[in-house]
C-alpha cells in the first residue's frame, strides 16, 4: 500500500485539478476507481499468454478465443475489439444516426456517448428505485415504458440494449424473466436486442441466487439462455473476461456483421485480431472459463457484500441490495443539503482520497449531467486483488468521511474546464470554498477541510 500524508494528498489533488482520473496511481493507497482491467490474472491465464500466436491472420489463439466466446454466447459473428467502447463505436456508427432512438435499461457513460456522437438519442428505461429499496432486480428494463416507446417510435429504433449488470444504476442485476419479456417485445417489433454484457457472470450469479426456479441451474446454462434471448452483444472483457484489455462485438445478422467488419478493419484491425495481440486472446479464453466458476462468483459477491454490510453497519448510506462489482455510496443521502450542480458525489470522492488515499468514481451529475438519476460514488472492487484487511481500512476511511459530511465540512465543486463529451474523465474542477459562486453551502464550505494545512 502506498503511504502518503494527508497534506501530500491535498497537494496532489490540487495539482490534478480535483479530477481523480488525473492522479498518479502510485499515490493512491487503495484504488476503487474501476473494476475495469484492474484485476489480477490467474497463473493459467499467464501460461496462456506464453503460447499466444501473433499471426496477422487466422491465428489459432483467435480460434481458441472464438470458441470460448461461442461456448457461452452462441452468435454467428465474433468481432474482436481492444475494449468495450470500440465495439460500441463500431455498432453505433452503423446503427445510430440522427433521429434514431436507442433504448437501454441504463446506458453506461461510454455507451451513451457513442449513441449521442452518432446523432441518436440515448433513452434510459430502468425504473428508478430509492437507493435503500431492496428489490432483487433493480437493473430491470421497465417493460411498460419500453412498450410505450415502441408503440410511438418503433421505426426510429434500430436496436434495443440491455446492460448486465446495470452499472449506472448501482451494479444491479437484470432477471431472466425481464430479459425474456424484453426479448419478446423486441421480436414482436422485429428490432434486434443487444446485451451490454460486461458483467454477465455476476448477473447470472444473481439470477441463480434470487430468481425463483433458478437455484439448481449451472451458471453457464443461465448465461447461454441470456445470450439466446438476444441478437448480439458488446463486451468489455476487462470486467467478466478477467483480463486487463480486450473486448468484442458479437452479432447474428450477416448484413450488419459485414458492415461492422468493414469498420473493424478500418479502425481496430483485421478480423482475427481486432485491436489485440494473440496472447490477449489466450488470456480471455481462459478468463471466460474461470469467471463462470461458482466458487469464484460466490467469493466475489460475498466479499463485495462484506464491504457493503460493514458500511451499512457504520451508518454510511449505500445502494441496496449490494451489487456484484462495487459499492455505491448514496451521496444525496450523505450530503442532503448540497445541490446536485455542486456534484455531491465528487465532493465525497475527493474527501475519500484526502482522508485516506482511496480513489473512487462519481456516478451522478458530474458523469451524466441532467441524465443522472442518483448521486452516487462508486467504489468498484478489482477482481482477485484486495484482502479483507484492505477492505477494513477502506471502511474506516468511509466512516470518517461520513462524519465530516455530517458536520458540514465537505465543499461542493464547480467545473472550470469542460470537454465536449465524457467530461468526467478530463474536466478540471475547483472547490466552491475557493470560488466566487454564492449559494447556501458557501458558509459550510468556508471551513472545508480542503483549506486545512495538514
Ligand atoms: C456497463 C458498461 N458498458 C460499457 C463499458 C465500456 O467498456 P470499456 O471500458 O472496455 O470501453 C463499461 C466500462 O466500464 C461498462 O461498465
Coordinates of N, CA, C and O and ligand atoms in Angstrom, one line a residue, residues 34-36 82-88 106-111 114 163-168 196-199 234-239 245-247 325 378 425, ligand 1:
X34 N -12.2 1.8 -10.6 CA -12.9 0.9 -11.5 C -12.5 -0.5 -11.3 O -11.4 -0.8 -10.8
X35 N -13.4 -1.4 -11.7 CA -13.0 -2.8 -11.8 C -12.7 -3.2 -13.2 O -12.6 -4.4 -13.6
X36 N -12.4 -2.2 -14.1 CA -12.2 -2.5 -15.5 C -10.8 -2.6 -15.8 O -10.0 -1.6 -15.8
X82 N -10.4 -3.9 -29.0 CA -9.5 -3.7 -27.9 C -10.2 -3.5 -26.6 O -9.6 -3.9 -25.5
X83 N -11.4 -3.0 -26.6 CA -12.2 -2.9 -25.4 C -13.7 -2.7 -25.7 O -14.0 -2.6 -26.9
X84 N -14.5 -2.5 -24.7 CA -15.9 -2.5 -25.0 C -16.3 -1.3 -25.8 O -17.2 -1.4 -26.7
X85 N -15.7 -0.1 -25.6 CA -16.2 1.1 -26.3 C -15.9 1.0 -27.7 O -16.6 1.7 -28.5
X86 N -14.9 0.3 -28.1 CA -14.6 0.1 -29.6 C -15.7 -0.7 -30.2 O -16.1 -0.4 -31.4
X87 N -16.2 -1.7 -29.5 CA -17.4 -2.4 -30.1 C -18.6 -1.5 -30.2 O -19.3 -1.5 -31.2
X88 N -18.8 -0.7 -29.2 CA -19.9 0.3 -29.2 C -19.8 1.3 -30.4 O -20.7 1.5 -31.1
X106 N -30.1 1.0 -18.6 CA -29.4 2.3 -18.4 C -28.1 2.3 -19.1 O -27.3 1.3 -19.0
X107 N -27.9 3.3 -20.0 CA -26.7 3.4 -20.7 C -25.5 3.6 -19.7 O -25.7 4.5 -18.8
X108 N -24.4 3.0 -20.0 CA -23.2 3.5 -19.2 C -22.6 4.7 -20.0 O -23.0 5.0 -21.0
X109 N -21.6 5.3 -19.3 CA -21.1 6.6 -19.9 C -20.6 6.5 -21.3 O -21.0 7.3 -22.2
X110 N -19.8 5.4 -21.6 CA -19.2 5.4 -23.0 C -20.3 5.0 -24.0 O -20.3 5.5 -25.1
X111 N -21.3 4.2 -23.5 CA -22.4 3.7 -24.4 C -23.2 5.0 -24.8 O -23.5 5.2 -26.0
X114 N -21.3 7.2 -27.2 CA -21.3 6.8 -28.6 C -22.6 6.9 -29.3 O -22.7 7.2 -30.5
X163 N -28.2 -3.7 -20.4 CA -26.9 -3.7 -19.7 C -26.9 -4.6 -18.5 O -27.7 -4.4 -17.6
X164 N -26.0 -5.6 -18.5 CA -26.0 -6.6 -17.4 C -24.6 -6.6 -16.8 O -23.6 -6.8 -17.5
X165 N -24.4 -6.4 -15.5 CA -25.4 -5.8 -14.6 C -25.5 -4.3 -14.9 O -24.7 -3.8 -15.6
X166 N -26.5 -3.7 -14.3 CA -26.8 -2.3 -14.7 C -25.9 -1.4 -13.8 O -26.1 -1.1 -12.7
X167 N -24.7 -1.1 -14.5 CA -23.6 -0.4 -13.7 C -24.1 1.0 -13.2 O -23.9 1.3 -12.0
X168 N -24.7 1.8 -14.1 CA -25.0 3.2 -13.6 C -26.1 3.2 -12.6 O -26.2 4.1 -11.8
X196 N -25.3 -5.5 -23.4 CA -24.0 -4.9 -23.0 C -23.6 -5.8 -21.8 O -24.1 -5.6 -20.7
X197 N -22.7 -6.7 -22.1 CA -22.6 -7.9 -21.3 C -21.4 -7.9 -20.3 O -21.0 -8.9 -19.8
X198 N -20.8 -6.7 -20.1 CA -19.6 -6.6 -19.3 C -19.6 -7.5 -18.0 O -18.6 -8.2 -17.8
X199 N -20.7 -7.5 -17.3 CA -20.7 -8.3 -16.0 C -21.7 -9.4 -16.1 O -22.5 -9.6 -15.2
X234 N -22.2 -6.4 -27.0 CA -21.0 -5.7 -26.9 C -20.3 -6.2 -25.6 O -21.1 -6.4 -24.7
X235 N -19.0 -6.3 -25.6 CA -18.4 -6.8 -24.4 C -17.1 -6.1 -24.1 O -16.2 -6.0 -25.0
X236 N -17.0 -5.7 -22.9 CA -15.7 -5.3 -22.4 C -15.1 -6.4 -21.5 O -15.6 -6.7 -20.4
X237 N -14.1 -7.1 -22.1 CA -13.6 -8.3 -21.4 C -12.7 -7.9 -20.2 O -12.3 -8.7 -19.4
X238 N -12.6 -6.6 -20.0 CA -11.8 -6.0 -18.8 C -12.6 -6.3 -17.5 O -12.1 -6.0 -16.5
X239 N -13.9 -6.7 -17.7 CA -14.7 -7.0 -16.5 C -14.7 -8.5 -16.4 O -13.8 -9.1 -15.9
X245 N -7.1 -6.1 -20.8 CA -7.5 -5.4 -22.0 C -8.2 -6.4 -22.9 O -7.8 -7.6 -22.9
X246 N -9.2 -6.0 -23.6 CA -9.9 -6.9 -24.6 C -11.4 -6.6 -24.6 O -12.0 -6.0 -23.7
X247 N -12.0 -7.1 -25.7 CA -13.5 -7.0 -25.8 C -13.9 -7.6 -27.2 O -13.1 -8.1 -27.9
X325 N -20.0 -5.9 -8.3 CA -18.7 -5.4 -8.6 C -18.3 -4.2 -7.8 O -17.2 -3.7 -7.9
X378 N -19.1 5.4 -6.7 CA -18.9 4.0 -6.9 C -17.5 3.6 -6.4 O -16.5 4.2 -6.8
X425 N -13.9 12.4 -17.4 CA -12.5 11.9 -17.5 C -11.5 13.0 -17.5 O -10.4 12.7 -17.0
Ligands
LIG1 C1 -21.7 -1.3 -18.5 C2 -20.5 -0.9 -19.3 N1 -20.6 -0.8 -20.6 C3 -19.5 -0.5 -21.3 C4 -18.3 -0.2 -20.8 C5 -17.1 0.2 -21.6 O1 -16.1 -0.7 -21.6 P1 -14.6 -0.3 -21.9 O2 -14.1 0.5 -20.7 O3 -13.8 -1.6 -22.0 O4 -14.5 0.5 -23.1 C6 -18.2 -0.2 -19.4 C7 -16.9 0.1 -18.7 O5 -16.8 0.5 -17.6 C8 -19.3 -0.6 -18.6 O6 -19.2 -0.7 -17.3

